[in-house]
PDB file of C-alpha atoms in Angstrom:
ATOM      1  CA  GLY A   1     -90.079 -24.415  30.721  1.00 46.00           C
ATOM      2  CA  PHE A   2     -91.262 -23.952  34.280  1.00 56.00           C
ATOM      3  CA  VAL A   3     -93.305 -21.553  36.370  1.00 56.00           C
ATOM      4  CA  ASP A   4     -91.418 -19.575  39.013  1.00 60.00           C
ATOM      5  CA  SER A   5     -92.709 -18.543  42.451  1.00 58.00           C
ATOM      6  CA  ASP A   6     -94.338 -15.423  40.964  1.00 60.00           C
ATOM      7  CA  GLY A   7     -96.281 -17.477  38.397  1.00 58.00           C
ATOM      8  CA  ASN A   8     -94.118 -16.369  35.458  1.00 60.00           C
ATOM      9  CA  LYS A   9     -93.258 -18.836  32.741  1.00 59.00           C
ATOM     10  CA  ASN A  10     -89.520 -19.169  32.200  1.00 61.00           C
ATOM     11  CA  ARG A  11     -87.341 -21.052  29.798  1.00 65.00           C
ATOM     12  CA  GLY A  12     -84.359 -21.936  31.891  1.00 67.00           C
ATOM     13  CA  ALA A  13     -81.311 -23.993  31.128  1.00 73.00           C
ATOM     14  CA  ALA A  14     -81.608 -27.746  31.387  1.00 75.00           C
ATOM     15  CA  VAL A  15     -81.193 -29.080  34.891  1.00 78.00           C
ATOM     16  CA  ALA A  16     -78.175 -31.166  35.842  1.00 84.00           C
ATOM     17  CA  ASP A  17     -78.435 -34.948  35.688  1.00 86.00           C
ATOM     18  CA  GLY A  18     -79.815 -36.452  38.865  1.00 87.00           C
ATOM     19  CA  ALA A  19     -82.968 -37.428  40.736  1.00 87.00           C
ATOM     20  CA  TYR A  20     -85.684 -34.826  41.306  1.00 86.00           C
ATOM     21  CA  ARG A  21     -88.993 -34.545  43.142  1.00 86.00           C
ATOM     22  CA  VAL A  22     -91.756 -32.120  42.383  1.00 85.00           C
ATOM     23  CA  ARG A  23     -93.109 -29.801  45.071  1.00 84.00           C
ATOM     24  CA  ILE A  24     -96.540 -28.337  44.435  1.00 86.00           C
ATOM     25  CA  THR A  25     -97.441 -25.249  46.434  1.00 86.00           C
ATOM     26  CA  LEU A  26    -100.982 -23.905  46.586  1.00 87.00           C
ATOM     27  CA  ARG A  27    -100.273 -20.400  47.875  1.00 82.00           C
ATOM     28  CA  ASN A  28    -103.878 -19.320  48.326  1.00 86.00           C
ATOM     29  CA  SER A  29    -104.619 -22.443  50.386  1.00 85.00           C
ATOM     30  CA  GLY A  30    -101.356 -22.379  52.277  1.00 84.00           C
ATOM     31  CA  ARG A  31    -100.665 -25.999  51.340  1.00 89.00           C
ATOM     32  CA  THR A  32     -97.664 -27.801  49.907  1.00 88.00           C
ATOM     33  CA  PHE A  33     -97.662 -31.275  48.424  1.00 84.00           C
ATOM     34  CA  VAL A  34     -94.590 -33.420  47.621  1.00 86.00           C
ATOM     35  CA  PRO A  35     -95.424 -36.690  45.814  1.00 84.00           C
ATOM     36  CA  ASP A  36     -93.513 -39.807  46.889  1.00 85.00           C
ATOM     37  CA  GLN A  37     -92.272 -40.506  43.380  1.00 87.00           C
ATOM     38  CA  PHE A  38     -89.296 -38.837  41.783  1.00 82.00           C
ATOM     39  CA  PHE A  39     -87.952 -38.627  38.258  1.00 81.00           C
ATOM     40  CA  VAL A  40     -84.426 -38.967  36.944  1.00 83.00           C
ATOM     41  CA  VAL A  41     -82.754 -36.681  34.426  1.00 84.00           C
ATOM     42  CA  ASP A  42     -80.099 -38.536  32.414  1.00 84.00           C
ATOM     43  CA  SER A  43     -78.516 -36.849  29.396  1.00 84.00           C
ATOM     44  CA  VAL A  44     -75.262 -38.825  29.147  1.00 83.00           C
ATOM     45  CA  PRO A  45     -75.077 -41.132  26.107  1.00 84.00           C
ATOM     46  CA  PRO A  46     -73.777 -44.636  26.750  1.00 83.00           C
ATOM     47  CA  LYS A  47     -70.221 -45.553  25.759  1.00 86.00           C
ATOM     48  CA  LEU A  48     -70.219 -48.672  23.620  1.00 87.00           C
ATOM     49  CA  THR A  49     -67.633 -51.079  22.335  1.00 86.00           C
ATOM     50  CA  ALA A  50     -68.216 -53.361  19.358  1.00 86.00           C
ATOM     51  CA  ASN A  51     -66.282 -56.495  18.462  1.00 85.00           C
ATOM     52  CA  VAL A  52     -66.424 -58.749  15.429  1.00 85.00           C
ATOM     53  CA  GLU A  53     -66.352 -62.354  16.565  1.00 80.00           C
ATOM     54  CA  GLY A  54     -63.767 -64.600  14.965  1.00 67.00           C
ATOM     55  CA  GLY A  55     -61.051 -63.725  12.469  1.00 60.00           C
ATOM     56  CA  HIS A  56     -62.423 -62.050   9.368  1.00 58.00           C
ATOM     57  CA  THR A  57     -60.444 -61.062   6.325  1.00 54.00           C
ATOM     58  CA  VAL A  58     -61.265 -60.150   2.748  1.00 47.00           C
ATOM     59  CA  SER A  59     -61.239 -63.840   1.843  1.00 48.00           C
ATOM     60  CA  ILE A  60     -64.274 -64.483   4.021  1.00 47.00           C
ATOM     61  CA  LEU A  61     -66.418 -62.720   1.421  1.00 48.00           C
ATOM     62  CA  ARG A  62     -65.845 -65.652  -0.919  1.00 54.00           C
ATOM     63  CA  GLY A  63     -67.627 -67.964   1.498  1.00 60.00           C
ATOM     64  CA  ARG A  64     -70.279 -65.411   2.440  1.00 67.00           C
ATOM     65  CA  LYS A  65     -70.231 -66.493   6.054  1.00 79.00           C
ATOM     66  CA  PRO A  66     -72.295 -64.242   8.333  1.00 85.00           C
ATOM     67  CA  VAL A  67     -70.295 -61.839  10.485  1.00 88.00           C
ATOM     68  CA  LYS A  68     -71.387 -61.746  14.134  1.00 90.00           C
ATOM     69  CA  VAL A  69     -70.831 -58.478  15.985  1.00 90.00           C
ATOM     70  CA  THR A  70     -71.239 -58.127  19.746  1.00 88.00           C
ATOM     71  CA  TYR A  71     -71.509 -54.909  21.703  1.00 88.00           C
ATOM     72  CA  SER A  72     -71.089 -53.997  25.355  1.00 87.00           C
ATOM     73  CA  GLY A  73     -71.464 -50.939  27.532  1.00 82.00           C
ATOM     74  CA  ILE A  74     -75.242 -50.945  27.825  1.00 76.00           C
ATOM     75  CA  GLY A  75     -77.955 -53.404  28.780  1.00 65.00           C
ATOM     76  CA  THR A  76     -79.816 -55.411  26.177  1.00 58.00           C
ATOM     77  CA  SER A  77     -83.334 -54.160  26.936  1.00 61.00           C
ATOM     78  CA  LYS A  78     -83.428 -52.250  23.649  1.00 72.00           C
ATOM     79  CA  ARG A  79     -82.091 -53.241  20.270  1.00 79.00           C
ATOM     80  CA  ALA A  80     -78.762 -52.007  19.009  1.00 87.00           C
ATOM     81  CA  GLU A  81     -78.336 -50.816  15.447  1.00 90.00           C
ATOM     82  CA  PHE A  82     -75.146 -51.697  13.543  1.00 93.00           C
ATOM     83  CA  LEU A  83     -73.943 -49.451  10.723  1.00 93.00           C
ATOM     84  CA  VAL A  84     -71.695 -50.933   8.020  1.00 94.00           C
ATOM     85  CA  TYR A  85     -69.290 -48.538   6.280  1.00 93.00           C
ATOM     86  CA  ARG A  86     -67.029 -49.323   3.330  1.00 93.00           C
ATOM     87  CA  VAL A  87     -63.389 -48.360   3.831  1.00 90.00           C
ATOM     88  CA  ARG A  88     -61.167 -47.297   0.953  1.00 86.00           C
ATOM     89  CA  GLY A  89     -57.570 -46.634   1.907  1.00 83.00           C
ATOM     90  CA  GLN A  90     -57.658 -44.507   5.074  1.00 82.00           C
ATOM     91  CA  ARG A  91     -61.135 -43.104   4.372  1.00 85.00           C
ATOM     92  CA  THR A  92     -64.539 -44.365   5.311  1.00 88.00           C
ATOM     93  CA  GLY A  93     -67.542 -43.681   3.111  1.00 88.00           C
ATOM     94  CA  ALA A  94     -69.764 -40.789   4.199  1.00 90.00           C
ATOM     95  CA  LYS A  95     -72.849 -43.002   4.471  1.00 93.00           C
ATOM     96  CA  PRO A  96     -73.356 -46.581   5.633  1.00 94.00           C
ATOM     97  CA  VAL A  97     -73.650 -49.178   2.861  1.00 95.00           C
ATOM     98  CA  ALA A  98     -75.848 -51.424   5.038  1.00 95.00           C
ATOM     99  CA  SER A  99     -77.247 -51.710   8.536  1.00 94.00           C
ATOM    100  CA  PHE A 100     -78.745 -54.395  10.746  1.00 94.00           C
ATOM    101  CA  VAL A 101     -80.093 -54.666  14.281  1.00 91.00           C
ATOM    102  CA  SER A 102     -79.598 -56.982  17.212  1.00 88.00           C
ATOM    103  CA  SER A 103     -82.330 -59.319  18.284  1.00 79.00           C
ATOM    104  CA  GLN A 104     -84.442 -58.080  21.190  1.00 77.00           C
ATOM    105  CA  GLY A 105     -82.658 -58.929  24.436  1.00 78.00           C
ATOM    106  CA  LYS A 106     -79.367 -59.904  22.730  1.00 84.00           C
ATOM    107  CA  ASN A 107     -76.039 -58.074  22.720  1.00 87.00           C
ATOM    108  CA  SER A 108     -75.167 -59.128  19.182  1.00 90.00           C
ATOM    109  CA  GLY A 109     -76.236 -58.868  15.578  1.00 91.00           C
ATOM    110  CA  THR A 110     -75.264 -60.613  12.362  1.00 91.00           C
ATOM    111  CA  TRP A 111     -74.247 -58.993   9.079  1.00 92.00           C
ATOM    112  CA  ASP A 112     -75.153 -61.188   6.128  1.00 90.00           C
ATOM    113  CA  GLN A 113     -72.431 -59.526   3.997  1.00 90.00           C
ATOM    114  CA  THR A 114     -74.847 -57.727   1.746  1.00 92.00           C
ATOM    115  CA  ILE A 115     -75.001 -54.020   0.992  1.00 94.00           C
ATOM    116  CA  GLY A 116     -77.985 -51.877   0.078  1.00 94.00           C
ATOM    117  CA  SER A 117     -80.254 -53.359   2.745  1.00 93.00           C
ATOM    118  CA  PHE A 118     -80.916 -51.231   5.787  1.00 93.00           C
ATOM    119  CA  GLN A 119     -82.527 -52.444   8.976  1.00 89.00           C
ATOM    120  CA  GLY A 120     -82.698 -49.759  11.619  1.00 85.00           C
ATOM    121  CA  TRP A 121     -84.846 -47.724  13.959  1.00 80.00           C
ATOM    122  CA  ARG A 122     -88.153 -46.418  12.641  1.00 78.00           C
ATOM    123  CA  GLU A 123     -87.787 -43.561  15.128  1.00 78.00           C
ATOM    124  CA  GLN A 124     -84.869 -42.979  17.453  1.00 74.00           C
ATOM    125  CA  CYS A 125     -84.664 -46.018  19.690  1.00 77.00           C
ATOM    126  CA  LEU A 126     -88.119 -47.317  18.714  1.00 78.00           C
ATOM    127  CA  GLY A 127     -89.297 -50.034  16.377  1.00 79.00           C
ATOM    128  CA  VAL A 128     -87.396 -51.626  13.520  1.00 84.00           C
ATOM    129  CA  GLU A 129     -87.808 -50.854   9.842  1.00 88.00           C
ATOM    130  CA  THR A 130     -86.226 -52.570   6.838  1.00 90.00           C
ATOM    131  CA  THR A 131     -85.613 -50.770   3.556  1.00 91.00           C
ATOM    132  CA  GLY A 132     -83.645 -51.517   0.398  1.00 93.00           C
ATOM    133  CA  ARG A 133     -82.681 -54.718  -1.263  1.00 92.00           C
ATOM    134  CA  GLY A 134     -79.469 -56.476  -0.343  1.00 92.00           C
ATOM    135  CA  ARG A 135     -76.867 -57.530  -2.869  1.00 92.00           C
ATOM    136  CA  PRO A 136     -73.515 -59.228  -2.212  1.00 91.00           C
ATOM    137  CA  ALA A 137     -70.913 -56.903  -0.737  1.00 91.00           C
ATOM    138  CA  PRO A 138     -67.920 -56.359  -3.019  1.00 89.00           C
ATOM    139  CA  VAL A 139     -64.561 -57.595  -1.814  1.00 84.00           C
ATOM    140  CA  GLY A 140     -62.990 -54.901   0.319  1.00 84.00           C
ATOM    141  CA  SER A 141     -62.663 -53.513   3.815  1.00 86.00           C
ATOM    142  CA  TYR A 142     -65.605 -52.630   6.021  1.00 89.00           C
ATOM    143  CA  VAL A 143     -66.044 -51.245   9.511  1.00 90.00           C
ATOM    144  CA  ILE A 144     -69.108 -51.918  11.645  1.00 92.00           C
ATOM    145  CA  ILE A 145     -70.224 -49.391  14.263  1.00 92.00           C
ATOM    146  CA  ALA A 146     -72.679 -50.205  17.057  1.00 91.00           C
ATOM    147  CA  ARG A 147     -75.280 -47.606  17.997  1.00 90.00           C
ATOM    148  CA  ALA A 148     -77.665 -48.137  20.928  1.00 87.00           C
ATOM    149  CA  CYS A 149     -79.988 -46.331  23.323  1.00 84.00           C
ATOM    150  CA  ASP A 150     -79.940 -46.448  27.084  1.00 82.00           C
ATOM    151  CA  ALA A 151     -83.064 -46.458  29.261  1.00 78.00           C
ATOM    152  CA  ALA A 152     -83.351 -42.644  28.923  1.00 80.00           C
ATOM    153  CA  SER A 153     -83.157 -42.896  25.090  1.00 81.00           C
ATOM    154  CA  ASN A 154     -79.696 -41.321  24.941  1.00 85.00           C
ATOM    155  CA  VAL A 155     -77.904 -42.609  21.837  1.00 87.00           C
ATOM    156  CA  GLY A 156     -74.329 -43.856  22.140  1.00 88.00           C
ATOM    157  CA  THR A 157     -72.000 -45.289  19.511  1.00 89.00           C
ATOM    158  CA  SER A 158     -68.839 -47.367  19.459  1.00 90.00           C
ATOM    159  CA  SER A 159     -67.094 -44.610  17.471  1.00 88.00           C
ATOM    160  CA  THR A 160     -66.511 -41.027  18.529  1.00 85.00           C
ATOM    161  CA  GLU A 161     -67.484 -39.851  15.032  1.00 85.00           C
ATOM    162  CA  LEU A 162     -69.989 -40.809  12.353  1.00 83.00           C
ATOM    163  CA  PRO A 163     -68.914 -41.556   9.738  1.00 83.00           C
ATOM    164  CA  PRO A 164     -65.922 -43.075  11.503  1.00 84.00           C
ATOM    165  CA  ARG A 165     -62.427 -41.852  10.699  1.00 79.00           C
ATOM    166  CA  ALA A 166     -59.134 -43.632  11.290  1.00 73.00           C
ATOM    167  CA  GLY A 167     -58.422 -43.590  15.022  1.00 67.00           C
ATOM    168  CA  THR A 168     -62.034 -43.103  16.143  1.00 67.00           C
TER     169      THR A 168
END
């Protein structure tokens, strides 16, 4: 909320994205102060793309070679989280079967082809937490979605929907 010129507290709509400065007016003293610093409002989530490096097919599961996934569309100052979904026919499972994160300062992560192990954010965009125990992924089709935060902690994904559907 904010305080208007009459000293009333209001709950207005969110301001538009952009740069803002604060002006402090002391009416009884007849003084106004405008600090040199400004703040930026940014509410637009980043648009990401994710790509699996190399050619991967169902047969790769026999060799259990790690699958490297790169993402772009945002800087690498924060870690990206990758969500692994199992695909059956034209449908994707409602929940991820595994997840993993990129290394700090890298635009890629590696799936070890296990399911049941989840490595993701402890809180949105902060810290990394690992839960579950991995076991070999069954032969099948999987889709990996990148999810990352920009400097303003807006979350963007490489899919327009979660869980992903065909065409998203």
